Amino acid sequence: MHILVTNDDGVHAPGLLALAQAMRTLGKVTVLAPDHNWSVSGHVKTLHRPLWVKETLLADGTPALATDGAPSDCVALAVLGVLSETIDFVVSGINPFPNLGNDLTYSGTVMAAMEGVIWGIPAIAVSLDGDENNLKHLNYETPAAVAVQVVKQVLANKLPDETLLNVNVPNRPPEEIKGFRITRQGKRVYKDVLIERQDPRGRPYYWIGGDAPVGITEPDTDVGALEEGYISINPIHCDLTAHHLIEPLKKWSWPSIS
Amino acid sequence: MHILVTNDDGVHAPGLLALAQAMRTLGKVTVLAPDHNWSVSGHVKTLHRPLWVKETLLADGTPALATDGAPSDCVALAVLGVLSETIDFVVSGINPFPNLGNDLTYSGTVMAAMEGVIWGIPAIAVSLDGDENNLKHLNYETPAAVAVQVVKQVLANKLPDETLLNVNVPNRPPEEIKGFRITRQGKRVYKDVLIERQDPRGRPYYWIGGDAPVGITEPDTDVGALEEGYISINPIHCDLTAHHLIEPLKKWSWPSIS
């Protein structure tokens, strides 16, 4: 099995190293990841400019490929031919911070995995519930071990077309993890605030700041699972349709256009 | 009513002008849009750098605001305080080319509207089924008239929280439009190919090229509606969960992690 490992934090992020090392227990690993951080970058396909792919080394001395493209570009590049060997699985992560609720729609980590399933390749995204104010205590050992188990589950059970698993793991040692919980996408309330400053010429500029989002705890959601010490396994797909609204909308009084 | 008009093609795109002019028949319009093209850019929140907002003029001489942020940033900036007046509706477009199937997950046009509903503001995204090889025949009159009708429908009927309408309009005069069709997200098969070239120093670079995606025609989808001459109204939401997989996944043999 040939596994593509990518992320949105950049090829030299420690979470990617932990993930690549864990995936080597399952098969051949190729790392192709962005050369810089693309957090909160969404689902990108870079068409308007060419992309570089350069060889580099991970901190453990193993070879990797870096590109100036986005996380989802890494997957497209790999699939479309930068790698001579076909890819059997895409694993994206380990993001140091959780991808929960509406974060998913912005997440480079999740969208890299989504790009995989769009090209017909099984994929998972893996994130750690790390604390941004305590970077020394990011436990990548647990999500790396979890990722191995989740890949095995997907291989054994198969997922339908264009579906993937968004995996979030508590920042705790393995023995303190309560287990897996299958979840739906929950809610986080964003606490963004706009900071207005002036440049050296007196012109205003803006910076989006503010506190971390606050999760709304519901036990069957990704947010709730993490809060209760469970690994969240959220099956997601590319279909944004609010299917429950199709019939109600047909009853609206749609006018004639001509 | 105060309507925010934005897009992903840049503030001087003709589709934005047509949309802003049409929206003025419904209320006060503020244009805040990217200063350059962000097509296929996904759902972005720019946190790592400040954002400029500068005054400009549209081709009809009316004032507008441009930013170096992404389409979704335009909405966040407006909501978070760049505009002193609250926003009652976000209208994104008119994209010259359709946003169908998995395009939605990449679409700056759609993700700007999604950013609106995440902040609790009703929103629609509007795209024209234009032909990339025939730019002279982009009929923005029809989608602009359609956008007015769709905004009226949303105001009259209301949508649930975190749901929006993705509107795609045939590239035909109003009298040739067959009507509105409520749709689900369909499928387009991507025809991307990777072009490998060498830079002046003999190093390889890659460019994602290839033909336009090919839609799979199913009458109840966005793709099918356009092909049959109907306006596609696709209700979408931020929830990526594949709800139908939650129960099946609970039956997988999830192991212990410790």
Short mmCIF file of C-alpha atoms in Angstrom, two decimals:
data_model
loop_
_atom_site.label_atom_id
_atom_site.label_comp_id
_atom_site.label_asym_id
_atom_site.label_seq_id
_atom_site.Cartn_x
_atom_site.Cartn_y
_atom_site.Cartn_z
CA MET A 1 0.00 0.00 0.00
CA HIS A 2 1.22 3.49 -0.98
CA ILE A 3 0.13 6.24 1.42
CA LEU A 4 0.35 9.96 0.65
CA VAL A 5 0.90 12.03 3.78
CA THR A 6 0.19 15.76 3.60
CA ASN A 7 -0.92 18.58 5.88
CA ASP A 8 -1.69 22.29 5.98
CA ASP A 9 0.97 23.38 8.48
CA GLY A 10 3.90 22.82 6.17
CA VAL A 11 6.25 19.95 5.45
CA HIS A 12 8.41 20.53 8.52
CA ALA A 13 5.58 20.54 11.07
CA PRO A 14 6.09 17.99 13.88
CA GLY A 15 2.56 16.61 13.45
CA LEU A 16 3.37 15.57 9.88
CA LEU A 17 6.55 13.81 11.00
CA ALA A 18 4.67 11.82 13.64
CA LEU A 19 2.02 10.88 11.09
CA ALA A 20 4.53 9.84 8.40
CA GLN A 21 6.41 7.65 10.88
CA ALA A 22 3.20 5.96 12.03
CA MET A 23 2.00 5.36 8.45
CA ARG A 24 5.26 3.56 7.62
CA THR A 25 4.02 0.69 9.78
CA LEU A 26 1.23 0.22 7.19
CA GLY A 27 3.05 0.57 3.88
CA LYS A 28 5.14 2.80 1.67
CA VAL A 29 4.83 6.48 2.54
CA THR A 30 5.34 9.51 0.30
CA VAL A 31 5.24 12.95 1.89
CA LEU A 32 4.15 15.81 -0.40
CA ALA A 33 3.20 18.85 1.63
CA PRO A 34 3.14 22.65 1.41
CA ASP A 35 6.40 24.54 1.92
CA HIS A 36 4.64 26.96 4.29
CA ASN A 37 1.65 27.14 6.60
CA TRP A 38 -1.78 27.16 4.88
CA SER A 39 -4.04 27.03 7.94
CA VAL A 40 -7.64 28.27 7.40
CA SER A 41 -6.99 28.17 3.67
CA GLY A 42 -10.00 26.15 2.48
CA HIS A 43 -10.33 24.01 -0.62
CA VAL A 44 -7.98 25.35 -3.27
CA LYS A 45 -7.09 24.31 -6.79
CA THR A 46 -4.24 26.48 -8.04
CA LEU A 47 -4.81 26.97 -11.75
CA HIS A 48 -3.55 30.53 -12.33
CA ARG A 49 0.14 29.82 -11.74
CA PRO A 50 2.62 26.95 -11.96
CA LEU A 51 3.64 24.99 -8.87
CA TRP A 52 7.10 24.01 -7.70
CA VAL A 53 7.83 20.60 -6.22
CA LYS A 54 11.19 20.30 -4.48
CA GLU A 55 12.94 17.58 -2.55
CA THR A 56 13.56 18.10 1.14
CA LEU A 57 14.25 16.01 4.24
CA LEU A 58 12.08 15.51 7.31
CA ALA A 59 13.67 15.89 10.75
CA ASP A 60 14.22 12.11 10.88
CA GLY A 61 16.32 12.26 7.69
CA THR A 62 13.72 10.68 5.40
CA PRO A 63 13.02 12.28 2.00
CA ALA A 64 9.92 14.36 1.38
CA LEU A 65 8.53 16.66 -1.31
CA ALA A 66 7.50 20.26 -0.72
CA THR A 67 5.44 22.53 -2.99
CA ASP A 68 4.35 26.14 -3.01
CA GLY A 69 0.79 24.91 -3.64
CA ALA A 70 -2.04 24.54 -1.15
CA PRO A 71 -2.77 21.34 0.83
CA SER A 72 -5.41 20.23 -1.70
CA ASP A 73 -2.96 21.01 -4.52
CA CYS A 74 -0.53 18.51 -2.95
CA VAL A 75 -3.08 15.76 -3.45
CA ALA A 76 -3.97 16.86 -6.97
CA LEU A 77 -0.28 17.06 -7.94
CA ALA A 78 0.37 13.59 -6.55
CA VAL A 79 -2.66 12.09 -8.30
CA LEU A 80 -2.11 13.85 -11.61
CA GLY A 81 1.41 12.59 -12.03
CA VAL A 82 4.12 14.18 -9.90
CA LEU A 83 4.40 10.77 -8.26
CA SER A 84 5.00 7.94 -10.66
CA GLU A 85 3.36 5.40 -8.37
CA THR A 86 -0.41 5.41 -7.78
CA ILE A 87 -1.69 6.37 -4.34
CA ASP A 88 -3.88 4.03 -2.32
CA PHE A 89 -4.65 6.27 0.67
CA VAL A 90 -4.40 9.96 1.60
CA VAL A 91 -3.76 10.85 5.25
CA SER A 92 -3.74 14.54 6.15
CA GLY A 93 -2.39 15.92 9.43
CA ILE A 94 -1.68 15.81 12.25
CA ASN A 95 -3.14 19.27 12.76
CA PRO A 96 -2.10 20.46 16.23
CA PHE A 97 -5.53 22.00 16.89
CA PRO A 98 -8.99 20.51 16.43
CA ASN A 99 -11.09 20.81 13.27
CA LEU A 100 -14.64 20.91 14.57
CA GLY A 101 -17.99 22.38 13.53
CA ASN A 102 -17.77 24.93 10.76
CA ASP A 103 -13.96 24.83 10.97
CA LEU A 104 -14.22 21.98 8.48
CA THR A 105 -15.23 24.26 5.65
CA TYR A 106 -12.09 26.39 6.15
CA SER A 107 -9.67 23.59 7.07
CA GLY A 108 -6.72 22.92 4.81
CA THR A 109 -6.22 19.62 6.66
CA VAL A 110 -9.76 18.44 5.94
CA MET A 111 -9.83 19.82 2.38
CA ALA A 112 -6.63 17.95 1.46
CA ALA A 113 -8.38 14.73 2.47
CA MET A 114 -11.50 15.81 0.56
CA GLU A 115 -9.37 16.30 -2.55
CA GLY A 116 -8.31 12.67 -2.15
CA VAL A 117 -11.84 11.29 -2.22
CA ILE A 118 -12.77 13.56 -5.14
CA TRP A 119 -10.03 11.70 -7.05
CA GLY A 120 -11.40 8.36 -5.83
CA ILE A 121 -8.77 7.67 -3.16
CA PRO A 122 -9.74 6.78 0.45
CA ALA A 123 -8.75 9.58 2.81
CA ILE A 124 -8.81 10.72 6.42
CA ALA A 125 -7.95 13.99 8.16
CA VAL A 126 -6.41 13.83 11.63
CA SER A 127 -6.33 16.65 14.19
CA LEU A 128 -5.21 16.89 17.80
CA ASP A 129 -7.18 18.80 20.42
CA GLY A 130 -4.11 20.83 21.37
CA ASP A 131 -4.04 23.99 23.41
CA GLU A 132 -2.66 27.01 21.51
CA ASN A 133 -1.32 28.43 24.77
CA ASN A 134 0.57 25.28 25.72
CA LEU A 135 2.49 24.16 22.65
CA LYS A 136 4.97 22.13 24.71
CA HIS A 137 2.22 19.70 25.61
CA LEU A 138 1.09 18.53 22.20
CA ASN A 139 0.91 14.74 22.41
CA TYR A 140 1.27 13.55 18.79
CA GLU A 141 1.85 9.95 19.88
CA THR A 142 -1.85 9.36 20.50
CA PRO A 143 -3.25 10.75 17.22
CA ALA A 144 -0.51 8.95 15.27
CA ALA A 145 -1.56 5.63 16.85
CA VAL A 146 -5.23 6.51 16.27
CA ALA A 147 -4.56 7.29 12.60
CA VAL A 148 -3.09 3.82 12.09
CA GLN A 149 -6.22 2.23 13.55
CA VAL A 150 -8.57 4.42 11.52
CA VAL A 151 -6.77 3.64 8.26
CA LYS A 152 -7.08 -0.08 9.09
CA GLN A 153 -10.81 0.36 9.74
CA VAL A 154 -11.37 2.15 6.43
CA LEU A 155 -9.42 -0.53 4.55
CA ALA A 156 -11.40 -3.31 6.25
CA ASN A 157 -14.87 -1.76 5.95
CA LYS A 158 -14.65 0.64 2.96
CA LEU A 159 -16.40 3.99 2.73
CA PRO A 160 -18.78 4.99 -0.08
CA ASP A 161 -17.52 7.24 -2.90
CA GLU A 162 -16.68 10.85 -1.99
CA THR A 163 -16.86 10.26 1.76
CA LEU A 164 -14.00 10.59 4.23
CA LEU A 165 -13.42 10.57 7.97
CA ASN A 166 -12.59 13.70 9.94
CA VAL A 167 -10.76 12.45 13.03
CA ASN A 168 -10.19 14.57 16.15
CA VAL A 169 -8.17 13.15 19.04
CA PRO A 170 -8.01 14.32 22.69
CA ASN A 171 -4.60 15.66 23.74
CA ARG A 172 -4.05 12.85 26.26
CA PRO A 173 -1.88 9.74 26.50
CA PRO A 174 -3.44 6.62 24.92
CA GLU A 175 -4.40 5.10 28.28
CA GLU A 176 -6.56 8.12 29.07
CA ILE A 177 -8.58 7.91 25.84
CA LYS A 178 -12.08 6.58 26.48
CA GLY A 179 -12.53 5.17 22.97
CA PHE A 180 -13.99 6.05 19.56
CA ARG A 181 -17.27 7.87 19.07
CA ILE A 182 -19.00 8.29 15.69
CA THR A 183 -20.19 11.87 15.53
CA ARG A 184 -21.91 14.53 13.48
CA GLN A 185 -20.39 17.93 12.80
CA GLY A 186 -21.11 20.14 15.83
CA LYS A 187 -21.04 23.86 16.45
CA ARG A 188 -18.35 26.30 17.45
CA VAL A 189 -19.14 29.95 18.00
CA TYR A 190 -16.44 32.17 16.51
CA LYS A 191 -15.10 34.95 18.72
CA ASP A 192 -13.36 36.92 15.97
CA VAL A 193 -12.90 40.63 16.51
CA LEU A 194 -11.52 43.17 14.09
CA ILE A 195 -8.47 45.14 15.14
CA GLU A 196 -8.03 48.41 13.26
CA ARG A 197 -4.57 50.02 13.20
CA GLN A 198 -2.76 52.60 11.16
CA ASP A 199 0.23 52.00 8.94
CA PRO A 200 3.30 54.32 9.09
CA ARG A 201 1.55 56.59 6.55
CA GLY A 202 -1.62 56.92 8.61
CA ARG A 203 -3.73 54.62 6.47
CA PRO A 204 -5.99 52.12 8.24
CA TYR A 205 -5.46 48.39 8.07
CA TYR A 206 -7.41 45.57 9.67
CA TRP A 207 -6.43 42.36 11.37
CA ILE A 208 -8.87 39.61 12.31
CA GLY A 209 -8.11 38.71 15.93
CA GLY A 210 -10.05 37.56 18.97
CA ASP A 211 -10.32 34.52 21.20
CA ALA A 212 -10.50 30.88 20.14
CA PRO A 213 -13.96 29.64 19.12
CA VAL A 214 -16.18 28.20 21.83
CA GLY A 215 -17.68 24.78 21.21
CA ILE A 216 -21.33 24.04 22.01
CA THR A 217 -21.29 20.69 23.78
CA GLU A 218 -23.71 18.10 22.41
CA PRO A 219 -22.67 14.50 23.11
CA ASP A 220 -23.26 13.18 19.57
CA THR A 221 -21.06 15.83 17.95
CA ASP A 222 -17.33 16.17 17.32
CA VAL A 223 -17.19 18.91 19.97
CA GLY A 224 -18.98 16.78 22.56
CA ALA A 225 -16.89 13.66 21.94
CA LEU A 226 -13.61 15.52 22.55
CA GLU A 227 -14.92 17.19 25.67
CA GLU A 228 -15.85 13.81 27.12
CA GLY A 229 -12.44 12.29 26.31
CA TYR A 230 -13.44 10.33 23.19
CA ILE A 231 -11.89 10.28 19.74
CA SER A 232 -14.36 11.87 17.31
CA ILE A 233 -14.88 10.04 14.02
CA ASN A 234 -17.05 12.28 11.84
CA PRO A 235 -17.98 10.82 8.44
CA ILE A 236 -18.21 13.69 5.96
CA HIS A 237 -18.82 14.08 2.25
CA CYS A 238 -18.59 16.66 -0.52
CA ASP A 239 -22.35 17.14 -0.80
CA LEU A 240 -23.29 20.49 0.75
CA THR A 241 -26.99 20.06 -0.13
CA ALA A 242 -29.43 20.68 2.72
CA HIS A 243 -31.55 17.78 1.50
CA HIS A 244 -34.28 18.40 4.08
CA LEU A 245 -34.99 21.77 2.45
CA ILE A 246 -35.60 20.55 -1.10
CA GLU A 247 -39.29 19.75 -0.64
CA PRO A 248 -40.09 22.87 1.47
CA LEU A 249 -38.43 25.12 -1.13
CA LYS A 250 -40.53 23.65 -3.91
CA LYS A 251 -43.56 25.15 -2.12
CA TRP A 252 -42.23 28.71 -2.26
CA SER A 253 -44.02 30.93 -4.85
CA TRP A 254 -41.32 31.07 -7.51
CA PRO A 255 -42.16 33.74 -10.09
CA SER A 256 -41.82 33.80 -13.85
CA ILE A 257 -38.58 35.47 -14.98
CA SER A 258 -39.51 36.60 -18.48
CA MET B 1 -32.38 46.84 3.80
CA HIS B 2 -28.58 46.96 3.54
CA ILE B 3 -27.12 44.45 1.06
CA LEU B 4 -23.45 43.50 0.89
CA VAL B 5 -22.38 42.57 -2.65
CA THR B 6 -19.13 40.66 -3.08
CA ASN B 7 -17.58 38.14 -5.45
CA ASP B 8 -14.45 36.11 -6.13
CA ASP B 9 -13.50 37.58 -9.51
CA GLY B 10 -12.47 40.96 -8.15
CA VAL B 11 -14.21 44.26 -7.58
CA HIS B 12 -14.02 45.35 -11.23
CA ALA B 13 -15.61 42.23 -12.70
CA PRO B 14 -18.65 42.95 -14.90
CA GLY B 15 -20.75 40.34 -13.08
CA LEU B 16 -20.36 42.23 -9.80
CA LEU B 17 -21.42 45.49 -11.44
CA ALA B 18 -24.58 43.92 -12.87
CA LEU B 19 -25.39 42.41 -9.47
CA ALA B 20 -24.80 45.64 -7.54
CA GLN B 21 -27.01 47.58 -9.94
CA ALA B 22 -29.81 45.01 -9.64
CA MET B 23 -29.58 44.92 -5.83
CA ARG B 24 -30.05 48.71 -5.65
CA THR B 25 -33.68 48.12 -6.63
CA LEU B 26 -34.08 46.33 -3.28
CA GLY B 27 -32.23 48.58 -0.84
CA LYS B 28 -28.93 50.18 0.05
CA VAL B 29 -25.94 48.38 -1.47
CA THR B 30 -22.35 48.28 -0.23
CA VAL B 31 -19.74 46.61 -2.43
CA LEU B 32 -16.73 45.10 -0.61
CA ALA B 33 -14.88 42.71 -2.87
CA PRO B 34 -11.36 41.37 -3.48
CA ASP B 35 -8.89 43.55 -5.38
CA HIS B 36 -7.92 40.58 -7.57
CA ASN B 37 -9.31 37.27 -8.82
CA TRP B 38 -9.69 34.52 -6.16
CA SER B 39 -11.40 31.84 -8.26
CA VAL B 40 -11.13 28.26 -6.93
CA SER B 41 -9.86 29.71 -3.66
CA GLY B 42 -12.15 27.95 -1.18
CA HIS B 43 -13.24 29.09 2.27
CA VAL B 44 -10.54 31.34 3.67
CA LYS B 45 -10.16 33.29 6.89
CA THR B 46 -7.01 35.39 6.67
CA LEU B 47 -5.56 35.51 10.18
CA HIS B 48 -1.81 35.54 9.55
CA ARG B 49 -1.58 38.99 8.00
CA PRO B 50 -3.43 42.31 8.06
CA LEU B 51 -5.88 43.24 5.33
CA TRP B 52 -6.18 46.48 3.40
CA VAL B 53 -9.53 48.03 2.57
CA LYS B 54 -9.41 50.80 0.00
CA GLU B 55 -12.00 52.94 -1.74
CA THR B 56 -12.51 52.50 -5.45
CA LEU B 57 -15.19 53.19 -8.06
CA LEU B 58 -17.18 50.74 -10.13
CA ALA B 59 -17.49 51.28 -13.89
CA ASP B 60 -20.80 53.11 -13.33
CA GLY B 61 -19.08 55.64 -11.08
CA THR B 62 -20.52 54.35 -7.80
CA PRO B 63 -18.21 53.89 -4.78
CA ALA B 64 -16.99 50.46 -3.71
CA LEU B 65 -14.45 48.98 -1.31
CA ALA B 66 -11.66 46.63 -2.33
CA THR B 67 -9.47 44.45 -0.11
CA ASP B 68 -6.47 42.20 -0.57
CA GLY B 69 -8.37 39.54 1.39
CA ALA B 70 -10.30 36.56 0.05
CA PRO B 71 -14.02 36.59 -0.83
CA SER B 72 -14.97 35.14 2.56
CA ASP B 73 -12.71 37.73 4.23
CA CYS B 74 -14.79 40.47 2.58
CA VAL B 75 -17.85 39.23 4.44
CA ALA B 76 -15.99 38.80 7.74
CA LEU B 77 -14.49 42.29 7.45
CA ALA B 78 -17.88 43.82 6.73
CA VAL B 79 -19.56 41.97 9.60
CA LEU B 80 -16.77 42.58 12.11
CA GLY B 81 -16.81 46.33 11.72
CA VAL B 82 -15.26 47.74 8.54
CA LEU B 83 -18.80 48.84 7.69
CA SER B 84 -20.46 50.93 10.37
CA GLU B 85 -23.94 49.82 9.31
CA THR B 86 -25.18 46.27 9.93
CA ILE B 87 -25.72 44.01 6.92
CA ASP B 88 -29.09 42.42 6.24
CA PHE B 89 -28.20 40.27 3.22
CA VAL B 90 -25.05 38.98 1.48
CA VAL B 91 -25.21 38.44 -2.30
CA SER B 92 -22.13 36.95 -3.96
CA GLY B 93 -21.50 36.94 -7.70
CA ILE B 94 -22.28 37.04 -10.50
CA ASN B 95 -19.71 34.39 -11.29
CA PRO B 96 -19.42 34.13 -15.09
CA PHE B 97 -19.18 30.34 -14.97
CA PRO B 98 -21.35 27.81 -13.15
CA ASN B 99 -20.68 26.49 -9.65
CA LEU B 100 -21.98 22.93 -9.78
CA GLY B 101 -21.26 19.61 -8.09
CA ASN B 102 -18.01 19.52 -6.17
CA ASP B 103 -17.11 22.97 -7.52
CA LEU B 104 -19.00 24.29 -4.51
CA THR B 105 -16.32 23.18 -2.06
CA TYR B 106 -13.68 25.17 -3.99
CA SER B 107 -15.83 28.14 -4.96
CA GLY B 108 -14.92 31.57 -3.63
CA THR B 109 -18.34 32.79 -4.78
CA VAL B 110 -20.19 30.15 -2.75
CA MET B 111 -17.86 30.38 0.26
CA ALA B 112 -18.37 34.15 0.53
CA ALA B 113 -22.09 33.49 0.84
CA MET B 114 -21.41 30.69 3.34
CA GLU B 115 -19.39 33.12 5.45
CA GLY B 116 -22.51 35.30 5.55
CA VAL B 117 -24.73 32.58 7.01
CA ILE B 118 -22.02 31.57 9.51
CA TRP B 119 -22.36 35.15 10.84
CA GLY B 120 -26.15 34.81 10.87
CA ILE B 121 -26.88 36.85 7.73
CA PRO B 122 -29.09 35.50 4.89
CA ALA B 123 -26.99 34.90 1.79
CA ILE B 124 -27.09 33.65 -1.78
CA ALA B 125 -24.41 32.89 -4.38
CA VAL B 126 -25.21 33.59 -8.03
CA SER B 127 -23.43 32.10 -11.05
CA LEU B 128 -24.01 32.23 -14.78
CA ASP B 129 -23.64 29.19 -17.01
CA GLY B 130 -21.22 31.05 -19.27
CA ASP B 131 -18.96 29.54 -21.90
CA GLU B 132 -15.25 30.15 -21.23
CA ASN B 133 -14.62 30.12 -24.95
CA ASN B 134 -17.25 32.76 -25.73
CA LEU B 135 -16.77 35.58 -23.24
CA LYS B 136 -18.55 38.09 -25.46
CA HIS B 137 -21.80 36.27 -24.92
CA LEU B 138 -22.13 36.40 -21.15
CA ASN B 139 -25.70 37.55 -20.46
CA TYR B 140 -25.54 39.08 -16.97
CA GLU B 141 -29.00 40.64 -17.36
CA THR B 142 -30.76 37.36 -16.67
CA PRO B 143 -28.87 36.31 -13.50
CA ALA B 144 -29.14 39.86 -12.14
CA ALA B 145 -32.94 39.74 -12.55
CA VAL B 146 -32.98 36.23 -11.07
CA ALA B 147 -30.94 37.37 -8.05
CA VAL B 148 -33.54 40.04 -7.27
CA GLN B 149 -36.31 37.42 -7.32
CA VAL B 150 -34.32 34.97 -5.18
CA VAL B 151 -33.54 37.61 -2.54
CA LYS B 152 -37.26 38.45 -2.40
CA GLN B 153 -38.09 34.75 -1.96
CA VAL B 154 -35.59 34.35 0.90
CA LEU B 155 -36.90 37.48 2.61
CA ALA B 156 -40.51 36.29 2.26
CA ASN B 157 -39.98 32.66 3.26
CA LYS B 158 -36.82 32.67 5.44
CA LEU B 159 -34.17 29.94 5.46
CA PRO B 160 -33.06 28.03 8.57
CA ASP B 161 -29.79 28.99 10.29
CA GLU B 162 -26.57 28.28 8.40
CA THR B 163 -28.31 27.52 5.11
CA LEU B 164 -27.98 29.45 1.87
CA LEU B 165 -28.99 29.18 -1.76
CA ASN B 166 -26.54 28.39 -4.53
CA VAL B 167 -28.11 29.82 -7.69
CA ASN B 168 -27.00 28.90 -11.21
CA VAL B 169 -28.62 30.59 -14.19
CA PRO B 170 -28.65 29.52 -17.87
CA ASN B 171 -26.83 31.91 -20.20
CA ARG B 172 -30.00 32.86 -22.07
CA PRO B 173 -32.29 35.89 -22.28
CA PRO B 174 -35.08 35.92 -19.65
CA GLU B 175 -37.78 34.84 -22.11
CA GLU B 176 -35.87 31.63 -22.86
CA ILE B 177 -35.61 30.57 -19.20
CA LYS B 178 -37.98 27.71 -18.42
CA GLY B 179 -38.31 28.58 -14.71
CA PHE B 180 -36.86 27.71 -11.31
CA ARG B 181 -35.94 24.19 -10.24
CA ILE B 182 -35.03 23.22 -6.67
CA THR B 183 -32.04 20.90 -6.95
CA ARG B 184 -29.47 18.84 -5.11
CA GLN B 185 -25.72 19.16 -5.71
CA GLY B 186 -24.87 17.06 -8.75
CA LYS B 187 -21.65 15.68 -10.18
CA ARG B 188 -19.00 17.03 -12.48
CA VAL B 189 -16.09 14.90 -13.54
CA TYR B 190 -12.84 16.85 -13.49
CA LYS B 191 -10.62 16.60 -16.55
CA ASP B 192 -7.50 18.09 -14.99
CA VAL B 193 -4.16 17.09 -16.44
CA LEU B 194 -0.71 17.96 -15.20
CA ILE B 195 1.59 19.80 -17.56
CA GLU B 196 5.28 19.46 -16.70
CA ARG B 197 7.74 22.02 -18.05
CA GLN B 198 11.25 23.20 -17.29
CA ASP B 199 12.23 26.64 -16.06
CA PRO B 200 15.14 28.55 -17.67
CA ARG B 201 17.51 26.71 -15.28
CA GLY B 202 16.27 23.27 -16.25
CA ARG B 203 14.24 22.63 -13.11
CA PRO B 204 10.76 21.12 -13.48
CA TYR B 205 7.59 22.96 -12.67
CA TYR B 206 3.99 21.83 -12.93
CA TRP B 207 0.80 23.48 -14.09
CA ILE B 208 -2.67 22.03 -13.60
CA GLY B 209 -4.39 22.22 -16.98
CA GLY B 210 -6.91 20.20 -18.91
CA ASP B 211 -10.43 20.57 -20.23
CA ALA B 212 -13.45 21.93 -18.39
CA PRO B 213 -15.24 19.44 -16.11
CA VAL B 214 -18.02 17.36 -17.61
CA GLY B 215 -21.35 17.33 -15.81
CA ILE B 216 -23.31 14.14 -15.27
CA THR B 217 -26.89 14.93 -16.19
CA GLU B 218 -29.49 13.97 -13.61
CA PRO B 219 -32.70 16.03 -13.78
CA ASP B 220 -32.96 16.74 -10.03
CA THR B 221 -29.43 18.17 -9.79
CA ASP B 222 -27.88 21.58 -10.43
CA VAL B 223 -26.18 20.14 -13.52
CA GLY B 224 -29.42 18.70 -14.88
CA ALA B 225 -31.48 21.84 -14.28
CA LEU B 226 -29.07 24.03 -16.28
CA GLU B 227 -28.88 21.56 -19.12
CA GLU B 228 -32.67 21.60 -19.43
CA GLY B 229 -32.85 25.41 -19.40
CA TYR B 230 -33.95 25.90 -15.79
CA ILE B 231 -32.49 28.09 -13.04
CA SER B 232 -30.97 25.81 -10.40
CA ILE B 233 -31.76 26.71 -6.78
CA ASN B 234 -29.63 24.41 -4.61
CA PRO B 235 -30.18 24.82 -0.85
CA ILE B 236 -26.87 24.17 0.89
CA HIS B 237 -25.53 24.28 4.44
CA CYS B 238 -22.26 24.18 6.35
CA ASP B 239 -22.79 20.65 7.68
CA LEU B 240 -20.49 18.26 5.80
CA THR B 241 -21.64 15.25 7.86
CA ALA B 242 -22.64 12.19 5.83
CA HIS B 243 -25.51 11.56 8.25
CA HIS B 244 -26.50 8.29 6.56
CA LEU B 245 -23.12 6.82 7.56
CA ILE B 246 -23.30 7.48 11.30
CA GLU B 247 -25.20 4.30 12.18
CA PRO B 248 -23.24 2.01 9.81
CA LEU B 249 -19.92 3.29 11.20
CA LYS B 250 -20.99 2.50 14.75
CA LYS B 251 -21.03 -1.19 13.70
CA TRP B 252 -17.37 -1.20 12.63
CA SER B 253 -15.06 -3.02 15.10
CA TRP B 254 -13.36 -0.03 16.69
CA PRO B 255 -10.35 -1.17 18.74
CA SER B 256 -9.04 -0.03 22.10
CA ILE B 257 -6.27 2.56 21.75
CA SER B 258 -4.40 2.09 25.04
#
